[in-house]
Structure formats: C-alpha cells, structure tokens
C-alpha cells in the first residue's frame, strides 16, 4: 500500500510516499481504508529526529496518529462496528504513527458524523482526545471560566468548542488576524504575549478558574499567576511544566494520562447537533506532504492540517 514514510531523519524533504506492507487488525482493533488523516506537530518532530533519543523509531517509519475512513477489517473481540462503516479514530499511541497511509489500524474510534467531511473527520480524533483529556483534568464544566493559550491551532480550536459545549466561558489567545476566527468558535479572543494578564483581567473580571496551554510558548509563569495556582493549569506542549508545578498531560510514555477516547463519541454527537466542527487549515495529498510539514513547522496553521488519499 502507499504510505507516507521517511528512511532517515531530517527536513521535510526526507518524506517519501513508499510502497509498504499493509497492516492488519489484531484483537480489539479495526482497519480502515483511509480517506483522510491528520498531521500533528509531533509527526514533524518524529521526522526531524528531535525525539530520536526519547523514542527511537524503526525506519522507514509510517507517520500519522489519526484518520477517518471505511472499515474493512474488524479484529477479534470487537463489537458494534462492521466492514463498510464510516469511522474516525486514533492509532495505538505506542505505535507513534501508521495513519498517513492507504490502510490504517485504529485502536479507538467513533462513527463519522455526516456533519463532518472526510477531511474534517480525518483530522479530528487526535485533537479531540487531547482536548478532552486536558479539559477533564481541569474539571471544566458548566460555569468554568477558562483561558486557552493558543486557541487558533489544531488542538486549541477543538478545545474551545468542547469547553463551550460543557458550559464554560472561554477566553482564547491568538494572533490578531485570527480573532474573528476564534470568536466564531465560541471564545472571546485576545492576543498572546506581554500584557496578557491585564487583557484577560479586563475580559474576565471575576478571574479565570482554569488555564489550558496549547502553545508551549514559555508563558506558564503568567498562566499560573492568572489561574492563581499551578494545579489549575494544564499544558499539552510545555516540556518545562514541572519547574512551575504544572501538569503536562500526554497519552503515552512515562507519567502518561489514560487516553480520553470517550471524547470521540461526544464530539461526533456535538457535530451532529451543529455544535462542533474541525476547521481545516489546509489539505494536501500524500505526495505533497512535505509542504504540509513545512506549514505545520511555521507554528501558525489556522486549525488542522490534513492529508487526503
Ligand atoms: N501532549 C499531548 O497529548 C499533545 C497532543 C497534541 C499536540 N500536542 C502539542 O501541542 C502543541 C499544539 O499542537 P497543535 O496541533 O494545536 O499545533 P498547531 O496546530 O501547529 O498550533 C499552532 C497554533 O499555535 C498558535 N501560536 C503560535 N505561537 C503562539 C504563542 N506564542 N502563543 C499562543 N499561541 C501561539 C498559532 O496561533 P496564531 O497563528 O494565531 O499565532 C497557531 O494557530 C504542539 O506542541 C503539539 O506537539 C501535545
């Protein structure tokens, strides 16, 4: 099958579409014929070699953590899904990839809602799982006043909508050119960077109860000040979180939190009600994946970058 791979660590130009052996659905897994799959910044770091000491890969490696497609194999013990069903889901996080390909094995999934296009569904699952895990940890619910740092990116756009659907009031940071976009997702937008405390105080006069950092831009000391306590802050992206007593949530590796896969069905139901969507920054073919990686590496994609088959 065709798959997006790399055989040596390096810049986006090392990516190649190669013919690789098809995976099959083992126990508890399903296989899909992929229609679209997601690109996350972690894919770029795996490719560049930045993670090579932490997570050495067996090269060539097939990239991609999430996908949407049509089920064509159902593993032993799996119930409630049949060949021909349309689903979106995530790979086993321990595999560190496998979704940017003609066929992908999923470890968790939900029915694809009609309200999401293949592109939107293909880029949904990983960010929905991540946002749900972080919002759960912060106990975001009705009446929570939440600040999201980095609200215009892949995870941020999803987190804004899921938090608003829980009944939270959300302030989201983004570049000025993204403020109308972020407001459309359900957050009050403001700019990140110096003066954030004053801007947030003006927008949330009662203060914020919780902060989700989706940017990892080094603002944790300010975010802890705003929340009033480090245990009211969760980051998905700041590797120095421990220095500030902040929890860095991840779904794999030492100290991982359990994957919040129940979030997939929640997001699918919200999409069916017109209360959740996946803003797609851009879609690329596997053959143009190097351009997709370069866009991700700008750090300023608006929403999710998707690869289509
Ligand atoms: N721990 C986990 O489980 C987990 C899971 C998924 C992702 N992550 C990590 O979380 C981070 C975000 O992932 P993503 O997929 O959302 O990335 P992304 O789509 O590339 O996010 C880019 C967004 O970050 C915003 N941004 C850039 N600089 C910023 C700053 N200084 N302050 C606030 N926002 C800023 C940009 O907004 P503007 O264009 O408006 O500037 C852009 O919209 C990445 O580091 C990723 O590796 C972790």
Short mmCIF file of C-alpha atoms and ligand atoms in Angstrom, two decimals:
data_model
loop_
_atom_site.label_atom_id
_atom_site.label_comp_id
_atom_site.label_asym_id
_atom_site.label_seq_id
_atom_site.Cartn_x
_atom_site.Cartn_y
_atom_site.Cartn_z
CA UNK A 1 0.00 0.00 0.00
CA UNK A 2 1.04 3.66 -0.40
CA UNK A 3 2.19 5.32 2.82
CA UNK A 4 3.97 8.50 3.92
CA UNK A 5 7.35 7.43 5.27
CA UNK A 6 10.88 8.56 5.91
CA UNK A 7 14.02 6.42 5.94
CA UNK A 8 16.38 8.96 7.50
CA UNK A 9 15.78 11.78 9.99
CA UNK A 10 15.86 15.27 8.54
CA UNK A 11 13.92 18.16 7.00
CA UNK A 12 10.56 17.78 5.25
CA UNK A 13 12.38 16.79 2.05
CA UNK A 14 13.20 13.35 3.54
CA UNK A 15 9.49 12.42 3.31
CA UNK A 16 8.56 9.96 0.61
CA UNK A 17 5.48 8.06 -0.49
CA UNK A 18 6.60 4.44 -0.43
CA UNK A 19 5.04 1.05 -1.01
CA UNK A 20 4.89 -0.69 2.38
CA UNK A 21 3.36 -3.88 3.75
CA UNK A 22 -0.34 -3.48 4.69
CA UNK A 23 -1.13 -3.66 8.41
CA UNK A 24 -3.97 -5.88 9.66
CA UNK A 25 -6.42 -5.51 12.53
CA UNK A 26 -5.31 -7.52 15.57
CA UNK A 27 -7.55 -8.21 18.58
CA UNK A 28 -9.52 -5.15 19.70
CA UNK A 29 -8.56 -3.18 16.59
CA UNK A 30 -10.17 -2.28 13.30
CA UNK A 31 -8.62 -1.45 9.94
CA UNK A 32 -9.90 1.34 7.73
CA UNK A 33 -9.37 2.23 4.10
CA UNK A 34 -8.22 5.77 4.83
CA UNK A 35 -9.95 8.73 3.20
CA UNK A 36 -8.09 11.43 5.17
CA UNK A 37 -5.63 11.55 8.06
CA UNK A 38 -4.16 14.18 10.34
CA UNK A 39 -0.77 15.84 10.61
CA UNK A 40 0.29 16.90 14.12
CA UNK A 41 3.43 18.81 15.16
CA UNK A 42 4.67 15.58 16.78
CA UNK A 43 4.87 14.00 13.31
CA UNK A 44 7.31 16.73 12.28
CA UNK A 45 9.41 16.17 15.39
CA UNK A 46 9.48 12.41 14.82
CA UNK A 47 10.61 13.05 11.23
CA UNK A 48 13.25 15.65 12.16
CA UNK A 49 14.88 13.36 14.71
CA UNK A 50 14.21 15.74 17.61
CA UNK A 51 12.61 12.84 19.52
CA UNK A 52 15.12 10.16 18.40
CA UNK A 53 16.77 9.71 21.82
CA UNK A 54 13.42 9.54 23.66
CA UNK A 55 11.60 7.41 21.09
CA UNK A 56 13.94 5.69 18.64
CA UNK A 57 11.98 4.57 15.57
CA UNK A 58 12.42 1.57 13.36
CA UNK A 59 12.98 3.24 9.96
CA UNK A 60 11.35 3.55 7.49
CA UNK A 61 8.51 4.83 9.68
CA UNK A 62 4.90 5.46 8.58
CA UNK A 63 3.64 8.76 10.05
CA UNK A 64 0.17 9.83 11.23
CA UNK A 65 -1.70 9.42 14.52
CA UNK A 66 -5.35 9.71 13.41
CA UNK A 67 -7.53 9.04 10.40
CA UNK A 68 -11.04 8.65 9.03
CA UNK A 69 -12.09 6.00 6.58
CA UNK A 70 -14.22 2.99 5.74
CA UNK A 71 -13.85 -0.09 7.94
CA UNK A 72 -12.54 -3.11 6.01
CA UNK A 73 -11.28 -5.41 8.80
CA UNK A 74 -12.63 -5.99 12.30
CA UNK A 75 -10.29 -7.63 14.83
CA UNK A 76 -11.18 -10.36 17.33
CA UNK A 77 -13.37 -9.21 20.19
CA UNK A 78 -14.55 -6.00 18.53
CA UNK A 79 -18.30 -5.40 18.59
CA UNK A 80 -20.55 -2.63 17.32
CA UNK A 81 -18.75 -1.93 14.06
CA UNK A 82 -18.83 -3.71 10.68
CA UNK A 83 -16.96 -3.58 7.37
CA UNK A 84 -18.38 -0.70 5.34
CA UNK A 85 -18.97 1.56 8.37
CA UNK A 86 -17.51 5.08 8.19
CA UNK A 87 -15.45 5.95 11.29
CA UNK A 88 -12.79 8.31 12.59
CA UNK A 89 -10.25 7.40 15.24
CA UNK A 90 -6.72 7.17 16.58
CA UNK A 91 -3.95 4.64 16.19
CA UNK A 92 -2.45 2.92 19.24
CA UNK A 93 -0.33 5.76 20.66
CA UNK A 94 2.53 3.31 21.32
CA UNK A 95 2.84 2.80 17.54
CA UNK A 96 3.69 6.51 17.04
CA UNK A 97 2.13 6.51 13.60
CA UNK A 98 0.64 4.49 10.78
CA UNK A 99 -2.32 6.67 9.77
CA UNK A 100 -0.89 8.59 6.78
CA UNK A 101 -1.42 5.59 4.52
CA UNK A 102 -3.95 3.79 2.35
CA UNK A 103 -4.88 1.49 5.25
CA UNK A 104 -4.59 2.22 8.98
CA UNK A 105 -5.28 0.18 12.10
CA UNK A 106 -7.26 2.12 14.71
CA UNK A 107 -7.25 1.45 18.47
CA UNK A 108 -10.18 3.77 19.30
CA UNK A 109 -12.88 5.16 17.03
CA UNK A 110 -16.41 6.54 16.72
CA UNK A 111 -18.86 6.67 13.83
CA UNK A 112 -18.07 9.51 11.43
CA UNK A 113 -20.87 12.06 11.73
CA UNK A 114 -22.38 13.18 8.42
CA UNK A 115 -21.81 16.76 9.58
CA UNK A 116 -18.03 16.33 9.22
CA UNK A 117 -16.41 15.99 5.80
CA UNK A 118 -13.78 13.31 5.33
CA UNK A 119 -11.08 15.98 5.68
CA UNK A 120 -12.56 17.25 8.95
CA UNK A 121 -13.08 13.76 10.37
CA UNK A 122 -9.61 12.67 9.27
CA UNK A 123 -8.04 15.38 11.40
CA UNK A 124 -10.44 15.21 14.33
CA UNK A 125 -9.65 12.28 16.57
CA UNK A 126 -6.21 13.07 17.97
CA UNK A 127 -7.09 16.64 18.86
CA UNK A 128 -10.46 15.65 20.33
CA UNK A 129 -8.78 13.03 22.53
CA UNK A 130 -6.10 15.50 23.64
CA UNK A 131 -8.53 18.34 24.36
CA UNK A 132 -10.90 16.03 26.24
CA UNK A 133 -8.05 14.67 28.37
CA UNK A 134 -6.90 18.19 29.28
CA UNK A 135 -10.41 19.56 29.95
CA UNK A 136 -11.21 16.52 32.13
CA UNK A 137 -8.04 17.06 34.14
CA UNK A 138 -9.07 20.71 34.70
CA UNK A 139 -12.64 19.60 35.54
CA UNK A 140 -14.02 22.08 33.02
CA UNK A 141 -17.81 22.19 33.20
CA UNK A 142 -20.79 24.48 33.50
CA UNK A 143 -19.73 27.91 34.68
CA UNK A 144 -15.97 27.37 34.44
CA UNK A 145 -14.09 30.46 33.34
CA UNK A 146 -11.34 29.03 31.13
CA UNK A 147 -8.37 30.60 29.36
CA UNK A 148 -6.93 28.72 26.37
CA UNK A 149 -3.44 29.78 25.28
CA UNK A 150 -3.08 29.00 21.57
CA UNK A 151 -6.76 28.83 20.63
CA UNK A 152 -6.32 29.01 16.83
CA UNK A 153 -4.31 25.82 16.30
CA UNK A 154 -5.33 22.22 15.83
CA UNK A 155 -5.91 21.37 19.50
CA UNK A 156 -6.95 24.90 20.50
CA UNK A 157 -9.82 25.13 18.01
CA UNK A 158 -11.20 21.82 19.24
CA UNK A 159 -10.68 22.64 22.93
CA UNK A 160 -12.54 25.96 22.60
CA UNK A 161 -15.61 24.23 21.15
CA UNK A 162 -15.61 21.27 23.58
CA UNK A 163 -15.20 23.60 26.56
CA UNK A 164 -18.01 25.88 25.36
CA UNK A 165 -20.23 22.82 24.87
CA UNK A 166 -19.56 21.87 28.53
CA UNK A 167 -20.92 25.26 29.55
CA UNK A 168 -17.59 27.00 30.14
CA UNK A 169 -16.90 30.65 29.34
CA UNK A 170 -13.74 30.72 27.26
CA UNK A 171 -11.12 33.36 26.55
CA UNK A 172 -8.73 32.23 23.80
CA UNK A 173 -5.40 33.70 22.73
CA UNK A 174 -4.42 34.01 19.07
CA UNK A 175 -2.70 36.34 16.65
CA UNK A 176 -4.83 39.40 15.84
CA UNK A 177 -5.58 38.06 12.33
CA UNK A 178 -7.24 35.03 13.96
CA UNK A 179 -9.51 36.87 16.43
CA UNK A 180 -12.68 36.76 14.31
CA UNK A 181 -11.98 33.09 13.62
CA UNK A 182 -11.56 32.25 17.33
CA UNK A 183 -14.69 34.24 18.23
CA UNK A 184 -16.61 32.14 15.69
CA UNK A 185 -15.62 29.00 17.60
CA UNK A 186 -17.11 30.32 20.84
CA UNK A 187 -14.27 32.07 22.69
CA UNK A 188 -13.59 35.72 23.47
CA UNK A 189 -10.32 36.33 21.63
CA UNK A 190 -7.30 38.20 22.88
CA UNK A 191 -3.67 38.47 21.84
CA UNK A 192 -0.95 36.36 23.47
CA UNK A 193 2.31 37.82 24.76
CA UNK A 194 3.26 40.74 27.05
CA UNK A 195 0.29 42.30 28.87
CA UNK A 196 -1.77 39.11 28.77
CA UNK A 197 -2.68 39.35 32.48
CA UNK A 198 -4.16 42.82 32.04
CA UNK A 199 -6.08 41.86 28.89
CA UNK A 200 -7.53 38.74 30.49
CA UNK A 201 -8.44 40.66 33.66
CA UNK A 202 -10.42 43.08 31.52
CA UNK A 203 -12.20 40.29 29.64
CA UNK A 204 -12.82 38.07 32.70
CA UNK A 205 -13.25 40.50 35.62
CA UNK A 206 -14.01 37.63 38.01
CA UNK A 207 -10.72 35.95 37.07
CA UNK A 208 -10.19 32.59 35.36
CA UNK A 209 -10.73 29.26 37.12
CA UNK A 210 -8.55 27.22 34.81
CA UNK A 211 -5.98 27.57 32.02
CA UNK A 212 -5.18 25.18 29.18
CA UNK A 213 -1.87 25.87 27.47
CA UNK A 214 -1.93 24.57 23.88
CA UNK A 215 1.02 26.70 22.75
CA UNK A 216 4.03 25.79 24.89
CA UNK A 217 5.43 29.24 24.20
CA UNK A 218 7.01 29.77 27.63
CA UNK A 219 4.11 31.68 29.18
CA UNK A 220 3.45 29.24 32.05
CA UNK A 221 4.56 31.65 34.84
CA UNK A 222 1.97 34.20 33.60
CA UNK A 223 -0.65 31.48 33.16
CA UNK A 224 -0.10 30.23 36.72
CA UNK A 225 -0.49 33.80 38.01
CA UNK A 226 -3.74 34.16 36.09
CA UNK A 227 -5.16 30.86 37.37
CA UNK A 228 -3.97 31.55 40.92
CA UNK A 229 -2.42 28.11 41.39
CA UNK A 230 -0.35 25.68 39.28
CA UNK A 231 -2.89 22.91 39.77
CA UNK A 232 -5.42 24.98 37.83
CA UNK A 233 -3.15 24.95 34.76
CA UNK A 234 -2.57 22.08 32.33
CA UNK A 235 -0.19 22.22 29.38
CA UNK A 236 -0.06 19.89 26.40
CA UNK A 237 3.07 21.45 24.98
CA UNK A 238 5.48 22.91 27.55
CA UNK A 239 8.28 20.47 28.41
CA UNK A 240 9.33 22.70 31.37
CA UNK A 241 5.94 22.36 33.09
CA UNK A 242 7.45 20.57 36.10
CA UNK A 243 9.53 23.64 37.01
CA UNK A 244 6.29 25.53 37.63
CA UNK A 245 4.37 22.67 39.28
CA UNK A 246 2.12 22.42 36.21
CA UNK A 247 0.84 19.11 34.84
CA UNK A 248 1.98 18.27 31.29
CA UNK A 249 -0.63 15.86 30.02
CA UNK A 250 0.37 13.24 27.44
CA UNK A 251 -1.20 9.97 26.42
CA UNK A 252 1.98 7.90 26.05
CA UNK A 253 5.31 7.47 27.81
CA UNK A 254 6.25 7.89 31.48
CA UNK A 255 3.62 9.74 33.53
CA UNK A 256 1.01 9.45 30.79
CA UNK A 257 -2.68 10.03 31.47
CA UNK A 258 -5.17 7.47 30.14
CA UNK A 259 -6.29 8.39 26.59
CA UNK A 260 -9.69 10.15 26.80
CA UNK A 261 -11.15 8.18 23.89
CA UNK A 262 -14.75 8.65 25.08
CA UNK A 263 -14.36 12.21 23.78
CA UNK A 264 -14.66 10.95 20.18
CA UNK A 265 -18.33 9.99 20.58
CA UNK A 266 -19.02 13.24 22.44
CA UNK A 267 -17.53 15.31 19.61
CA UNK A 268 -19.41 13.26 17.00
CA UNK A 269 -22.70 13.89 18.80
CA UNK A 270 -21.95 17.62 19.08
CA UNK A 271 -21.11 17.73 15.36
CA UNK A 272 -24.50 16.16 14.63
CA UNK A 273 -26.10 18.99 16.62
CA UNK A 274 -24.13 21.64 14.71
CA UNK A 275 -22.10 22.49 17.82
CA UNK A 276 -18.71 21.12 16.79
CA UNK A 277 -16.60 21.27 13.67
CA UNK A 278 -12.96 20.82 12.70
CA UNK A 279 -11.51 23.89 11.00
CA UNK A 280 -9.14 22.55 8.32
CA UNK A 281 -6.12 24.80 7.80
CA UNK A 282 -5.20 23.08 4.54
CA UNK A 283 -5.40 19.67 2.89
CA UNK A 284 -2.56 18.06 0.94
CA UNK A 285 -2.09 14.81 -0.94
CA UNK A 286 0.47 12.33 0.43
CA UNK A 287 2.71 13.34 -2.49
CA UNK A 288 2.63 16.97 -1.26
CA UNK A 289 3.15 16.07 2.39
CA UNK A 290 6.46 17.96 2.55
CA UNK A 291 4.52 21.21 2.03
CA UNK A 292 2.12 20.13 4.79
CA UNK A 293 5.03 19.55 7.19
CA UNK A 294 6.54 22.93 6.31
CA UNK A 295 3.21 24.63 7.03
CA UNK A 296 2.96 22.87 10.40
CA UNK A 297 6.51 23.94 11.23
CA UNK A 298 5.59 27.62 10.83
CA UNK A 299 3.68 27.19 14.13
CA UNK A 300 0.85 29.32 12.74
CA UNK A 301 -1.51 26.98 10.95
CA UNK A 302 -5.14 28.01 11.47
CA UNK A 303 -6.84 24.78 12.57
CA UNK A 304 -5.85 21.30 11.47
CA UNK A 305 -3.59 20.21 8.62
CA UNK A 306 -4.93 17.14 6.83
CA UNK A 307 -3.58 14.64 4.30
CA UNK A 308 -6.07 13.23 1.82
CA UNK A 309 -5.83 9.97 -0.10
N1 LIG B 1 0.52 16.35 24.97
C1 LIG B 1 -0.32 15.93 24.05
O1 LIG B 1 -1.06 14.97 24.24
C2 LIG B 1 -0.37 16.68 22.74
C3 LIG B 1 -1.30 16.31 21.76
C4 LIG B 1 -1.36 17.09 20.59
C5 LIG B 1 -0.49 18.16 20.41
N2 LIG B 1 0.43 18.44 21.37
C6 LIG B 1 1.35 19.57 21.23
O2 LIG B 1 0.60 20.74 21.46
C7 LIG B 1 1.08 21.82 20.66
C8 LIG B 1 -0.07 22.38 19.85
O3 LIG B 1 -0.48 21.41 18.91
P1 LIG B 1 -1.42 21.85 17.69
O4 LIG B 1 -1.62 20.66 16.84
O5 LIG B 1 -2.56 22.61 18.20
O6 LIG B 1 -0.41 22.84 16.96
P2 LIG B 1 -0.69 23.84 15.78
O7 LIG B 1 -1.95 23.48 15.08
O8 LIG B 1 0.57 23.94 15.00
O9 LIG B 1 -0.92 25.21 16.58
C9 LIG B 1 -0.47 26.33 16.02
C10 LIG B 1 -1.16 27.49 16.73
O10 LIG B 1 -0.34 27.97 17.80
C11 LIG B 1 -0.58 29.35 17.90
N3 LIG B 1 0.58 30.05 18.46
C12 LIG B 1 1.79 30.23 17.90
N4 LIG B 1 2.59 30.91 18.76
C13 LIG B 1 1.84 31.16 19.87
C14 LIG B 1 2.10 31.84 21.09
N5 LIG B 1 3.30 32.39 21.36
N6 LIG B 1 1.11 31.90 22.00
C15 LIG B 1 -0.09 31.36 21.76
N7 LIG B 1 -0.41 30.71 20.61
C16 LIG B 1 0.57 30.64 19.68
C17 LIG B 1 -0.84 29.79 16.48
O11 LIG B 1 -1.77 30.83 16.53
P3 LIG B 1 -1.56 32.15 15.67
O12 LIG B 1 -1.39 31.72 14.24
O13 LIG B 1 -2.82 32.89 15.95
O14 LIG B 1 -0.32 32.81 16.20
C18 LIG B 1 -1.38 28.58 15.76
O15 LIG B 1 -2.75 28.71 15.49
C19 LIG B 1 2.23 21.24 19.85
O16 LIG B 1 3.43 21.50 20.52
C20 LIG B 1 1.93 19.75 19.85
O17 LIG B 1 3.09 18.97 19.66
C21 LIG B 1 0.51 17.72 22.52
#
